[in-house]
PDB file of C-alpha atoms and ligand atoms in Angstrom:
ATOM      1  CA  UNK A  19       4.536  -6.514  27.719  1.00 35.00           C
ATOM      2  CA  UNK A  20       8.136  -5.087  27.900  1.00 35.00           C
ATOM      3  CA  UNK A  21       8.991  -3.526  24.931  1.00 41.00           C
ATOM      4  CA  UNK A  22      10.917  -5.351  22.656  1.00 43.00           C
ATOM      5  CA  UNK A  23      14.048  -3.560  21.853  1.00 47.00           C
ATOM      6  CA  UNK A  24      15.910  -1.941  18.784  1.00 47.00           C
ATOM      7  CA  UNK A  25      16.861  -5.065  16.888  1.00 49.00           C
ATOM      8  CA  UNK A  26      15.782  -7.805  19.484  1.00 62.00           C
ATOM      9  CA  UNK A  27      13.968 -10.701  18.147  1.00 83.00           C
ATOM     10  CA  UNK A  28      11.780 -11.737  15.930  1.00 94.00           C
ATOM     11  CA  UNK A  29      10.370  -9.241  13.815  1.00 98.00           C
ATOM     12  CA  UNK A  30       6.638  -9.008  13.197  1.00 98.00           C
ATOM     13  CA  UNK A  31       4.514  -6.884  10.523  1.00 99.00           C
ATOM     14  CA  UNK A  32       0.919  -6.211   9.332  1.00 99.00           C
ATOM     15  CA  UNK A  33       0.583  -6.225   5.450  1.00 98.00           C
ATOM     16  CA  UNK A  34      -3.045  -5.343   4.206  1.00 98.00           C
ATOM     17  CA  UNK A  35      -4.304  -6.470   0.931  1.00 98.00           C
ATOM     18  CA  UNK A  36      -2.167  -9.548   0.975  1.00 98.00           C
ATOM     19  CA  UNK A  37      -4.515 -11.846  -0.704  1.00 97.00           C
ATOM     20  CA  UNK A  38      -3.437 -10.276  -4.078  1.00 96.00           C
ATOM     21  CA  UNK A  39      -1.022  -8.711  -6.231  1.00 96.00           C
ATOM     22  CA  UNK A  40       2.082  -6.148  -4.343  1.00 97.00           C
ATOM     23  CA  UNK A  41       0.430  -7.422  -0.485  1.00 98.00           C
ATOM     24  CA  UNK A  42       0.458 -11.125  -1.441  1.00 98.00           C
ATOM     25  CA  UNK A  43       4.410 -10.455  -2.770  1.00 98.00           C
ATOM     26  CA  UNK A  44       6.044  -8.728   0.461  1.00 98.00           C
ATOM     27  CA  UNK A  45       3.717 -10.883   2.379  1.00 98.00           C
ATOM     28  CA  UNK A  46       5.778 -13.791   0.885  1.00 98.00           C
ATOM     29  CA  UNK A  47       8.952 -12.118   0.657  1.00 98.00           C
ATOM     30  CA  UNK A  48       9.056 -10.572   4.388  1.00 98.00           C
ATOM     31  CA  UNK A  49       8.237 -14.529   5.615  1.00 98.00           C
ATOM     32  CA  UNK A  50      10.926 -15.504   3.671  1.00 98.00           C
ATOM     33  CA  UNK A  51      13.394 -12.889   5.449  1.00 98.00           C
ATOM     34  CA  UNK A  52      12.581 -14.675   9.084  1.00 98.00           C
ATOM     35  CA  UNK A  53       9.511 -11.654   9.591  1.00 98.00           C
ATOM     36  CA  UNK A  54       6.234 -12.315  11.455  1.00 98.00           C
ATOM     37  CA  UNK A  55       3.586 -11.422   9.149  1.00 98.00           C
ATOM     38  CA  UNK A  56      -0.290 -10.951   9.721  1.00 98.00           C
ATOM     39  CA  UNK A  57      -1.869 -11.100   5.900  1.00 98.00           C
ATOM     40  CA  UNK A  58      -4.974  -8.712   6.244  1.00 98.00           C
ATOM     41  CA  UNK A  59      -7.505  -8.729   3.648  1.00 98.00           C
ATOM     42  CA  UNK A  60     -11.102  -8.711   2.718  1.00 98.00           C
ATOM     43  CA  UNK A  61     -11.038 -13.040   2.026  1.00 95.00           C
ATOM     44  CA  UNK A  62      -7.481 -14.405   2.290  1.00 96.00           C
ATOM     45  CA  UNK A  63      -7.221 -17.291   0.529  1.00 92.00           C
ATOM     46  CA  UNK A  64      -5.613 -20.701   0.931  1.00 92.00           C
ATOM     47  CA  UNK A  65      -2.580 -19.802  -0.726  1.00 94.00           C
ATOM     48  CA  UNK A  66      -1.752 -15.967   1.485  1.00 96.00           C
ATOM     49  CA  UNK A  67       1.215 -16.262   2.758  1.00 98.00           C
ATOM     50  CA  UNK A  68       1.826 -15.723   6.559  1.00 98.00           C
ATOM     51  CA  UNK A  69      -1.000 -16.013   8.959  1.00 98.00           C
ATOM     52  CA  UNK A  70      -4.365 -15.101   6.979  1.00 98.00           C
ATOM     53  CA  UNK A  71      -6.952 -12.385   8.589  1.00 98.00           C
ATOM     54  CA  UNK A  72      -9.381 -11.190   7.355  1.00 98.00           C
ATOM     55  CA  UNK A  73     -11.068  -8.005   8.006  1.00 98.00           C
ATOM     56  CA  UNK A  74     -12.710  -5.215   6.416  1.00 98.00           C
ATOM     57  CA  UNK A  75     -10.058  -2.319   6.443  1.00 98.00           C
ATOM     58  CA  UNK A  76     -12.188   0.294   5.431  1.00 98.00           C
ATOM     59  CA  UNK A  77     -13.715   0.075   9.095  1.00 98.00           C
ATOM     60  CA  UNK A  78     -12.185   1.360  12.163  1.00 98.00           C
ATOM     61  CA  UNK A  79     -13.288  -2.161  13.627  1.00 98.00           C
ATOM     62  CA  UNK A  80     -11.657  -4.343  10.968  1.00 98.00           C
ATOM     63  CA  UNK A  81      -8.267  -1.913  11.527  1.00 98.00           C
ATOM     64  CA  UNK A  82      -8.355  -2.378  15.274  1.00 98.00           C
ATOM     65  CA  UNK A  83      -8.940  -5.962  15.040  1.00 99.00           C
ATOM     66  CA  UNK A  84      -5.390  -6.253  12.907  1.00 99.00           C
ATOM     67  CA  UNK A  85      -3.754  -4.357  14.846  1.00 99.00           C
ATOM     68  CA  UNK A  86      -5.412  -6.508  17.801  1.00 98.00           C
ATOM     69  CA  UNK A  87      -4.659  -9.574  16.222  1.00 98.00           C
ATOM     70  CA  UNK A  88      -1.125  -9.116  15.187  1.00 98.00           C
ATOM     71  CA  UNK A  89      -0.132  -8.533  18.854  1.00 98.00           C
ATOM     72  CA  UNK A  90      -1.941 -11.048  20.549  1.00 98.00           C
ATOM     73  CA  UNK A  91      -0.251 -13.843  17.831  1.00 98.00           C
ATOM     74  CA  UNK A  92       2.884 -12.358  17.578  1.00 98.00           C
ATOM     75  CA  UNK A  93       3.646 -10.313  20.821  1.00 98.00           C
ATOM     76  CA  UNK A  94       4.851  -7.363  18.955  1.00 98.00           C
ATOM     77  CA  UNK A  95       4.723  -4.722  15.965  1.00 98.00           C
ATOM     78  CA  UNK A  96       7.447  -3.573  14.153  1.00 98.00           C
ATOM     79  CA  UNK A  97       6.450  -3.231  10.626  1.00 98.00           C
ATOM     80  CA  UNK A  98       3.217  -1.769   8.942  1.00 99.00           C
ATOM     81  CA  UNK A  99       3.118  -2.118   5.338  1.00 99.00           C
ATOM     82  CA  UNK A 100      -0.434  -0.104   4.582  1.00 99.00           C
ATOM     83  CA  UNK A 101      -1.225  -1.659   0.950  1.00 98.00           C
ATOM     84  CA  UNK A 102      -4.760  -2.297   0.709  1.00 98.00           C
ATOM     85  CA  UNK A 103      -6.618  -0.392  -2.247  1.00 97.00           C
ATOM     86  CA  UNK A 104      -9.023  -0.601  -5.213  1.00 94.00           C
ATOM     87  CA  UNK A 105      -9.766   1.396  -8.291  1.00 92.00           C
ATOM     88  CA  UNK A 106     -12.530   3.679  -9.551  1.00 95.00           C
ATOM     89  CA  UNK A 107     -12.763   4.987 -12.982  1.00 92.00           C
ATOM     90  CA  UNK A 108     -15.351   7.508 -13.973  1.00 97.00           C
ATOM     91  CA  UNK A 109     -14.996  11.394 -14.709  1.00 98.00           C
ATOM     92  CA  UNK A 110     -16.403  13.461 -11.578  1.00 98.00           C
ATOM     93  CA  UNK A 111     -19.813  14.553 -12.915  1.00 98.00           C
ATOM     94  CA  UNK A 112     -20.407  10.590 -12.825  1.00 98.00           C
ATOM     95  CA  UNK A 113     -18.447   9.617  -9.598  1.00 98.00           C
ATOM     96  CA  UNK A 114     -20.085   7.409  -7.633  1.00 98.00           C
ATOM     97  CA  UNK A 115     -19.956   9.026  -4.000  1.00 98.00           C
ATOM     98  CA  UNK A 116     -19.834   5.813  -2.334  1.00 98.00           C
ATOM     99  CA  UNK A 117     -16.803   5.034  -3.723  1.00 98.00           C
ATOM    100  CA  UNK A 118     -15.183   8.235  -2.933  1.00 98.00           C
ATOM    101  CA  UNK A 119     -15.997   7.410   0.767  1.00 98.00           C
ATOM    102  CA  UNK A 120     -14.677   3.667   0.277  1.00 98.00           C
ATOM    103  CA  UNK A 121     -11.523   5.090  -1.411  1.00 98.00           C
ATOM    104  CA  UNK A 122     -10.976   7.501   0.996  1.00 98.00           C
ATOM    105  CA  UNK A 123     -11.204   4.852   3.535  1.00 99.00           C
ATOM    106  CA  UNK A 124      -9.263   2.399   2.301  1.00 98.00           C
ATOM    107  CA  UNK A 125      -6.143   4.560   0.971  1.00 98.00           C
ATOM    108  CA  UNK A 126      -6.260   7.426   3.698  1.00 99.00           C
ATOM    109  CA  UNK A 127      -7.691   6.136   7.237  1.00 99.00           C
ATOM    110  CA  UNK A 128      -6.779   2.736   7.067  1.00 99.00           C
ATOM    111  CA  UNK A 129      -2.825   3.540   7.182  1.00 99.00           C
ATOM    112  CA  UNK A 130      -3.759   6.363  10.157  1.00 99.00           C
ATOM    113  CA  UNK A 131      -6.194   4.282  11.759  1.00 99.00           C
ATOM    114  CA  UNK A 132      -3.297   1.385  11.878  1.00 99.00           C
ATOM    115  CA  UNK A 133      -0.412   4.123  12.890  1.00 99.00           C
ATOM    116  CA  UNK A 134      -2.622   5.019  15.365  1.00 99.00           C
ATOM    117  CA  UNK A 135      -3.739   1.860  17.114  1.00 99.00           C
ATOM    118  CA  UNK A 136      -0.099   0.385  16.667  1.00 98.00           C
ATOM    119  CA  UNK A 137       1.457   3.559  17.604  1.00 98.00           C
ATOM    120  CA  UNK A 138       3.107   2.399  21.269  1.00 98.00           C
ATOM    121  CA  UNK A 139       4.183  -1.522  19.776  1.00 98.00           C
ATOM    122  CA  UNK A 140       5.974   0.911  17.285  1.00 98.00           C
ATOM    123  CA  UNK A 141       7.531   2.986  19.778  1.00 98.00           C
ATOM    124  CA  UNK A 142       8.228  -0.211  21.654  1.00 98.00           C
ATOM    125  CA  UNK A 143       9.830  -2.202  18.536  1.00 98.00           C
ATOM    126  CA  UNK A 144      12.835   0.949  19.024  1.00 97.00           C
ATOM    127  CA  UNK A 145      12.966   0.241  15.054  1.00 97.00           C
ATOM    128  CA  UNK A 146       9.288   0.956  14.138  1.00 98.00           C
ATOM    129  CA  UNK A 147       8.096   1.141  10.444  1.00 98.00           C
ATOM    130  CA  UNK A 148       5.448   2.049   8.457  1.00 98.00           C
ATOM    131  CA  UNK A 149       5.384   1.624   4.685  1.00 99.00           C
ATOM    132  CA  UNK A 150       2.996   2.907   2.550  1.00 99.00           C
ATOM    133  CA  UNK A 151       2.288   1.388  -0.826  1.00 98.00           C
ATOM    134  CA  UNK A 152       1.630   4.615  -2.661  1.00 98.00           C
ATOM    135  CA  UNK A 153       1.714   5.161  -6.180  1.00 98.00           C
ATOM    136  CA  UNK A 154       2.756   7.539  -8.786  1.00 96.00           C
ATOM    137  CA  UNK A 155      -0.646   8.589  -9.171  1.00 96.00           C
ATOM    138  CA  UNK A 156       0.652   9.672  -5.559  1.00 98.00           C
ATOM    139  CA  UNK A 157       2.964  12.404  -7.360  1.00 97.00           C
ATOM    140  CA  UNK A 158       0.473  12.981 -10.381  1.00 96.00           C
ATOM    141  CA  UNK A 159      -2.631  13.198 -11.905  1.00 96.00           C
ATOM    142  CA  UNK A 160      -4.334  11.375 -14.104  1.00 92.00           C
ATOM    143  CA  UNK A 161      -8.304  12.081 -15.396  1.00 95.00           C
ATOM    144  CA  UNK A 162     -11.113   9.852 -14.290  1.00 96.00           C
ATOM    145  CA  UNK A 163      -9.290   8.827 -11.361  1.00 96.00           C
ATOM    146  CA  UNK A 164     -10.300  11.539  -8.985  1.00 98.00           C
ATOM    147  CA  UNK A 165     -11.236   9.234  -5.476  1.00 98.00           C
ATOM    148  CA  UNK A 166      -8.233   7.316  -5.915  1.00 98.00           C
ATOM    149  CA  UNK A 167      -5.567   9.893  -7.016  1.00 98.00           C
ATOM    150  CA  UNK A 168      -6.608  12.141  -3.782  1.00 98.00           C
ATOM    151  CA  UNK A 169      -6.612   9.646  -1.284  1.00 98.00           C
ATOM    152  CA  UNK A 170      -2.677   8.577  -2.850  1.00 98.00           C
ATOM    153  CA  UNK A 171      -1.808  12.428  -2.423  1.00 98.00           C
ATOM    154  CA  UNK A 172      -2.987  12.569   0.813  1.00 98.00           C
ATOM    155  CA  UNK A 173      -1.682   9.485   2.458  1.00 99.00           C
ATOM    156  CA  UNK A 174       2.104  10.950   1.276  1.00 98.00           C
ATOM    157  CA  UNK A 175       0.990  13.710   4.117  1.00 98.00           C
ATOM    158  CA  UNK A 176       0.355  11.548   6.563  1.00 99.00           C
ATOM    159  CA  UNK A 177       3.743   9.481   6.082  1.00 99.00           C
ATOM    160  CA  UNK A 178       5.147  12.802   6.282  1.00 98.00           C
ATOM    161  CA  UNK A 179       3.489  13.361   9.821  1.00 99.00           C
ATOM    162  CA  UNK A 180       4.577  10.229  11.092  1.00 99.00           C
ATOM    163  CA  UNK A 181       7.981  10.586  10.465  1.00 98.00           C
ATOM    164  CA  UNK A 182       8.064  13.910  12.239  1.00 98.00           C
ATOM    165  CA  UNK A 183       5.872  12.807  15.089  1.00 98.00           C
ATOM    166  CA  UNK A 184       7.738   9.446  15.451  1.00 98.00           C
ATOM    167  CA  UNK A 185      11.585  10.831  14.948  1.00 98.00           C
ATOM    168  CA  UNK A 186      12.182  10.611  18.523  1.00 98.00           C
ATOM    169  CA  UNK A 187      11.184   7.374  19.243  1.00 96.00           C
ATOM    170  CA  UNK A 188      12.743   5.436  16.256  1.00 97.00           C
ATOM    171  CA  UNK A 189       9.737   5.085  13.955  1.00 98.00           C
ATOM    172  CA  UNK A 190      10.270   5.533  10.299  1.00 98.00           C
ATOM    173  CA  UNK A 191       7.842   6.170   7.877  1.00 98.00           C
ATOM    174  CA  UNK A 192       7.951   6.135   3.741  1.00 98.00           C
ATOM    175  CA  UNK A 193       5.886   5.303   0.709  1.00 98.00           C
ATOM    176  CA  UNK A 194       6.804   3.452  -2.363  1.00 98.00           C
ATOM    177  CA  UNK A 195       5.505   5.144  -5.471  1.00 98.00           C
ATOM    178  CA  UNK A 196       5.341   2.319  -7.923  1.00 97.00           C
ATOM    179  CA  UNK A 197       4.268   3.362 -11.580  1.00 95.00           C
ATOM    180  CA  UNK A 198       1.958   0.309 -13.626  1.00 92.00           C
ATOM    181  CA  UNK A 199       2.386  -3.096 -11.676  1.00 93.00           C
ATOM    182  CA  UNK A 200       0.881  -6.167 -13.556  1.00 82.00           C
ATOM    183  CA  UNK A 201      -1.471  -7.559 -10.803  1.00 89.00           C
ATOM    184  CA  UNK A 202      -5.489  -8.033 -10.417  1.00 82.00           C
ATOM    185  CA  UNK A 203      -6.251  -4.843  -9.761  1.00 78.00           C
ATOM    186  CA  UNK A 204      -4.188  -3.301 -13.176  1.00 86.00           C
ATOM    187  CA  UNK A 205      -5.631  -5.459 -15.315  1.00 82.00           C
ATOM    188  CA  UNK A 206      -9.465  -4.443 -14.098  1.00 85.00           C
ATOM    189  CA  UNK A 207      -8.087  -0.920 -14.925  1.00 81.00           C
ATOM    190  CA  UNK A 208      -7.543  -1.814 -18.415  1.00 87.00           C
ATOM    191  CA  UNK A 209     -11.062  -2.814 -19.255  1.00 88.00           C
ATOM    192  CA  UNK A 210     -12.827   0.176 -16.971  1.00 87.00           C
ATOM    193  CA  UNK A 211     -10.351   3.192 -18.679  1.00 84.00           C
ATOM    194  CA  UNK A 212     -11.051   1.432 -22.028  1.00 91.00           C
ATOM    195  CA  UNK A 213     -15.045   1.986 -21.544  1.00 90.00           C
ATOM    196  CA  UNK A 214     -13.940   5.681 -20.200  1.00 88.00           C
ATOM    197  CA  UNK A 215     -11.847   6.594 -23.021  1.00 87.00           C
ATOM    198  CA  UNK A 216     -13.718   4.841 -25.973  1.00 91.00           C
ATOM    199  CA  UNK A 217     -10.777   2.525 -26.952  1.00 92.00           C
ATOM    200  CA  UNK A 218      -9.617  -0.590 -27.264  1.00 92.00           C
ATOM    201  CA  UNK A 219      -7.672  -2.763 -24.409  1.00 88.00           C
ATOM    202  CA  UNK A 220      -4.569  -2.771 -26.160  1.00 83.00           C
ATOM    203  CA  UNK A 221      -4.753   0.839 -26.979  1.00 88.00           C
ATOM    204  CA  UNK A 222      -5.341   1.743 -23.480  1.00 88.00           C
ATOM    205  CA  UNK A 223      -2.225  -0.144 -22.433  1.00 83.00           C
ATOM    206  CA  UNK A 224       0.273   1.355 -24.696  1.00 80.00           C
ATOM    207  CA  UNK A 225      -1.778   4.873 -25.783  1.00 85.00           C
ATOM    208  CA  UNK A 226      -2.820   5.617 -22.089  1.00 84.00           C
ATOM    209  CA  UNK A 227      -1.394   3.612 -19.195  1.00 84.00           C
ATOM    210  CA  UNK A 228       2.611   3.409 -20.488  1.00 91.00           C
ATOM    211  CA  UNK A 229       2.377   6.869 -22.112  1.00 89.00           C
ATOM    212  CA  UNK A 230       3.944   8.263 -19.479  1.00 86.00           C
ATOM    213  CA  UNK A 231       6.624   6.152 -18.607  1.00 90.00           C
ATOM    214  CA  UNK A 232       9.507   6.487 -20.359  1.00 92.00           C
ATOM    215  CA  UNK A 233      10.843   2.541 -20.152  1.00 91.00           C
ATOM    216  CA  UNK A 234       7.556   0.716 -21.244  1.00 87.00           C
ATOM    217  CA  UNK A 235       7.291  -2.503 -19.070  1.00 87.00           C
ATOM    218  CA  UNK A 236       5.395  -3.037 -15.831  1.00 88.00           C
ATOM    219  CA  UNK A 237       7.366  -2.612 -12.660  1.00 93.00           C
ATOM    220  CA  UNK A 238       8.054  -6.216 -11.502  1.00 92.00           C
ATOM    221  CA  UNK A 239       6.548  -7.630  -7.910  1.00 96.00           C
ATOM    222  CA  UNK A 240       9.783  -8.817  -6.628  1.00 96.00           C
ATOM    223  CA  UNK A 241      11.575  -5.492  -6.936  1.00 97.00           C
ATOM    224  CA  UNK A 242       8.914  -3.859  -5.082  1.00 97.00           C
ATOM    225  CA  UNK A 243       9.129  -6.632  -2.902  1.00 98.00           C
ATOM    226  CA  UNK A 244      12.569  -5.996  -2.312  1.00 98.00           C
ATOM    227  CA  UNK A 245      12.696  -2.492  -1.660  1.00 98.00           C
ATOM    228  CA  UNK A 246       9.645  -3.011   1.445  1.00 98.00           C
ATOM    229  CA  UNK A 247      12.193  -5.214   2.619  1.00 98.00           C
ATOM    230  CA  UNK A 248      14.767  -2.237   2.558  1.00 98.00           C
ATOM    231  CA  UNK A 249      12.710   0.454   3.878  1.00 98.00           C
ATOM    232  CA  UNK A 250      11.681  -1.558   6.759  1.00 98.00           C
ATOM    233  CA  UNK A 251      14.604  -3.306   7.439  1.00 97.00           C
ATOM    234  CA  UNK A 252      17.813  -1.733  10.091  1.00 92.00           C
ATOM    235  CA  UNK A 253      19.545  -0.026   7.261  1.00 94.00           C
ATOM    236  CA  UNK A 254      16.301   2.542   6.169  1.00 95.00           C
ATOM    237  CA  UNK A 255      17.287   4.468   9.608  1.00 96.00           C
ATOM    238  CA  UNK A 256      18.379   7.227   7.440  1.00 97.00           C
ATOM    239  CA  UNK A 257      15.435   7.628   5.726  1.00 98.00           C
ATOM    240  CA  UNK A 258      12.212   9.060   6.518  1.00 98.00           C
ATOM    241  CA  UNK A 259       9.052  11.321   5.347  1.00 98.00           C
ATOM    242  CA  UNK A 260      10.384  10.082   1.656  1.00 98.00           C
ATOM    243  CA  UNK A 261       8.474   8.303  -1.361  1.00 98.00           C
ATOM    244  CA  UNK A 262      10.696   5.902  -3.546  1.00 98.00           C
ATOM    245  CA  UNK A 263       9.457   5.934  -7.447  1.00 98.00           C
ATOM    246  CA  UNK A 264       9.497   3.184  -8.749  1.00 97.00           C
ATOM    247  CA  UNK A 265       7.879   4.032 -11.704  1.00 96.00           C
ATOM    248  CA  UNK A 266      10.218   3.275 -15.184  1.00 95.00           C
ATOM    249  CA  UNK A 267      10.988   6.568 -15.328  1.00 95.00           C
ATOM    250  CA  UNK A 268       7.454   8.546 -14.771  1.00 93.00           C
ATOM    251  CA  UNK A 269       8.673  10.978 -12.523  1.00 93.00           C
ATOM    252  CA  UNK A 270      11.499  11.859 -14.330  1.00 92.00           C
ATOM    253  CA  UNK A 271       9.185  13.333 -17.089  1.00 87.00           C
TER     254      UNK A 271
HETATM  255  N1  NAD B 316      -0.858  -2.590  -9.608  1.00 62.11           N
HETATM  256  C1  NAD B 316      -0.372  -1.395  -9.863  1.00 62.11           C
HETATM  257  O1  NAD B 316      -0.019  -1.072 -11.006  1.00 62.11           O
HETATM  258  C2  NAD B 316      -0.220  -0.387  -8.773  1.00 62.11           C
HETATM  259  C3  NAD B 316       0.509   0.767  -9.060  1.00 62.11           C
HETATM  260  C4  NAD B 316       0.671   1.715  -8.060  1.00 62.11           C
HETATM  261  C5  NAD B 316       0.122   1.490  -6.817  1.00 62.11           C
HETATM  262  N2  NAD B 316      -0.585   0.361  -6.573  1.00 62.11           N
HETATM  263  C6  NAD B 316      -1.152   0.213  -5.235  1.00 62.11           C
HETATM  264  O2  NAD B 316      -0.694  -0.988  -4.657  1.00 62.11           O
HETATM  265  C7  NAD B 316      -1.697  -1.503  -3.768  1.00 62.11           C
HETATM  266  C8  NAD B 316      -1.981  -2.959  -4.125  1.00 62.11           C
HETATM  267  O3  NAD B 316      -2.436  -3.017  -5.455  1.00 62.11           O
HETATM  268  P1  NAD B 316      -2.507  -4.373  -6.302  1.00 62.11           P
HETATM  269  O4  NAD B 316      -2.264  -3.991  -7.699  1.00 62.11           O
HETATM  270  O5  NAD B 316      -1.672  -5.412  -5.667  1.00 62.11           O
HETATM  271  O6  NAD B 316      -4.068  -4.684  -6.150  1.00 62.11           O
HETATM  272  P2  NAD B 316      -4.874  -6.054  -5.983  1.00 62.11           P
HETATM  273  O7  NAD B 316      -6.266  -5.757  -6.399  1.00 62.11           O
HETATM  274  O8  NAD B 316      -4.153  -7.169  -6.652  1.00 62.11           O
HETATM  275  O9  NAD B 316      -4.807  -6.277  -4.413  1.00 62.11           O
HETATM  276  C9  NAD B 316      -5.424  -5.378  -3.525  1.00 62.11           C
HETATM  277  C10 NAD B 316      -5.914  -6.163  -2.333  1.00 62.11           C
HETATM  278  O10 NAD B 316      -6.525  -5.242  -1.414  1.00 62.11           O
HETATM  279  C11 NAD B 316      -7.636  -5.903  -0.850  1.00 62.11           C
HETATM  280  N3  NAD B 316      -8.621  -4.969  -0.330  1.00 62.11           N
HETATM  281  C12 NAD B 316      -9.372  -4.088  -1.052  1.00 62.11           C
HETATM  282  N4  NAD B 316     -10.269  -3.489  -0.256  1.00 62.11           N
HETATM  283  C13 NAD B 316     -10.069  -3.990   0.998  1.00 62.11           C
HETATM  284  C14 NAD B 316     -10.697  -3.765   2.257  1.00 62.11           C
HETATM  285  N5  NAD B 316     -11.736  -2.939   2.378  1.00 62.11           N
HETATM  286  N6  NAD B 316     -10.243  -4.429   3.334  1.00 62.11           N
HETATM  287  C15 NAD B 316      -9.222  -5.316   3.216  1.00 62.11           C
HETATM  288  N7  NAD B 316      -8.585  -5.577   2.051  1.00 62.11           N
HETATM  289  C16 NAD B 316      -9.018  -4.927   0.957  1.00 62.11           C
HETATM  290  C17 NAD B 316      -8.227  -6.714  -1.996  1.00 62.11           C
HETATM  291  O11 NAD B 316      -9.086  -7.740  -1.523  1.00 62.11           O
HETATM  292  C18 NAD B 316      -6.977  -7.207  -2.706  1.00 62.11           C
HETATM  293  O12 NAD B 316      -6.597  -8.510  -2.260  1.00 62.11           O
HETATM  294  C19 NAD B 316      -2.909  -0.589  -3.901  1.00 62.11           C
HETATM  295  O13 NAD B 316      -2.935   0.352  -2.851  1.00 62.11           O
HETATM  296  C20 NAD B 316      -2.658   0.096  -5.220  1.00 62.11           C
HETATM  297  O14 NAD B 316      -3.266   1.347  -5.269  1.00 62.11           O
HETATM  298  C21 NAD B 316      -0.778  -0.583  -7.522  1.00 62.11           C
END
């Protein structure tokens, strides 16, 4: 296929973990701006937004097979936006080493397996992106959260590499580092940290999870929303090999 051209066209992007939560918002919100989007997740529902696929990301087959599919529908591959991920909470002695694999799969080697196997419909886009969803458990540590808070760290290296291995040919690559977001996955947190810490629900949320920002509210979904649009849009040429808190304030601490 001749490539597509800086700008040309119709624009076309993978989000992963779009059944739910951040994916299911920039899913919605990258439709809305005219994009091409292929919804990856374990069991899109009726209501993902875009064109549903599901596939098992911590796989190299279920990566390939998005990357596969969003080509074959769309013709091309601008835009990654790598935001598939879970939770485990349990201090290391007790870690479940399963779920240090799966974590490591699904936060680390899904975005490089997708970099990878998109790489040349990047190059040929002229404007590739990639996009991490991050966190600021990407920047910082928190206890009990060892699987999860290493693969975040990591994948900020690998957005690094990217951007230096794909200045030449017009990829960018950043993360957003959002601080508490009130979707599915938060809101499991709140009843596994409670068991881990011995305290209530409400407790956890105000004693634990908001501690550390300094403006106590959730970050919304359609500011993060908004600022995927940004980073992958024709005015985030500038930037590259960054992280964007978006975190009330966390980072500032
Ligand atoms: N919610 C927050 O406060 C918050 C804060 C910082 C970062 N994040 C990050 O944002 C991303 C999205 O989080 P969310 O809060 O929207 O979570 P969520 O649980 O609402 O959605 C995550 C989605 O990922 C999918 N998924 C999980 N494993 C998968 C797999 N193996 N293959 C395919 N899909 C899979 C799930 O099915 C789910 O639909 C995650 O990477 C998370 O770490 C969330």
């Amino acid at each position: 296929m001749a490539p597509a051209g800086q700008g040309s066209g119709r624009r076309a992007a993978i989000v992963t973990g779009a059944a739910s939560g951040i994916g299911e918002a920039i899913s919605r919100r990258f439709v809305k701006e005219g994009i091409d989007v292929l919804s990856v997740d374990l069991r899109p529902g009726p209501d993902t937004p875009g064109v549903p696929f599901a596939a098992d990301l911590t796989t190299r087959e279920g990566n390939k097979a998005a990357v596969e599919a969003a080509v074959e529908r769309f013709g091309r591959l601008d835009i990654i936006v790598p935001n598939a991920g879970f939770q485990h909470v349990a201090p290391i002695p007790e870690f479940d080493e399963d779920r240090w694999d799966a974590l490591l799969a699904i936060l680390l080697t899904s975005p490089f397996l997708l970099t990878k196997y998109g790489w040349q419909h990047l190059v040929d886009s002229g404007a590739g992106r990639v996009c991490v969803i991050a966190s600021a458990h990407a920047l910082s540590a928190s206890p009990f959260k060892s699987g999860y808070i290493s693969g975040k760290h990591g994948v900020l290296g690998l957005v690094k590499t990217i951007a230096l291995e794909g200045a030449d040919c017009g990829i960018r690559a950043n993360a957003i580092c959002p601080g508490y977001v009130r979707t599915p996955l938060v809101q499991a947190q709140i009843a596994d940290q409670a068991k881990a810490h011995g305290m209530t629900e409400d407790r956890v949320v105000s004693e634990v999870m908001l501690v550390r920002q300094p403006v106590k509210q959730m970050v919304e979904l359609d500011d993060l929303a908004e600022m995927a649009v940004f980073l992958t849009g024709p005015n985030s040429n500038s930037l590259t090999g960054m992280s964007v808190s978006m975190d009330m304030g966390w980072s500032a601490l």
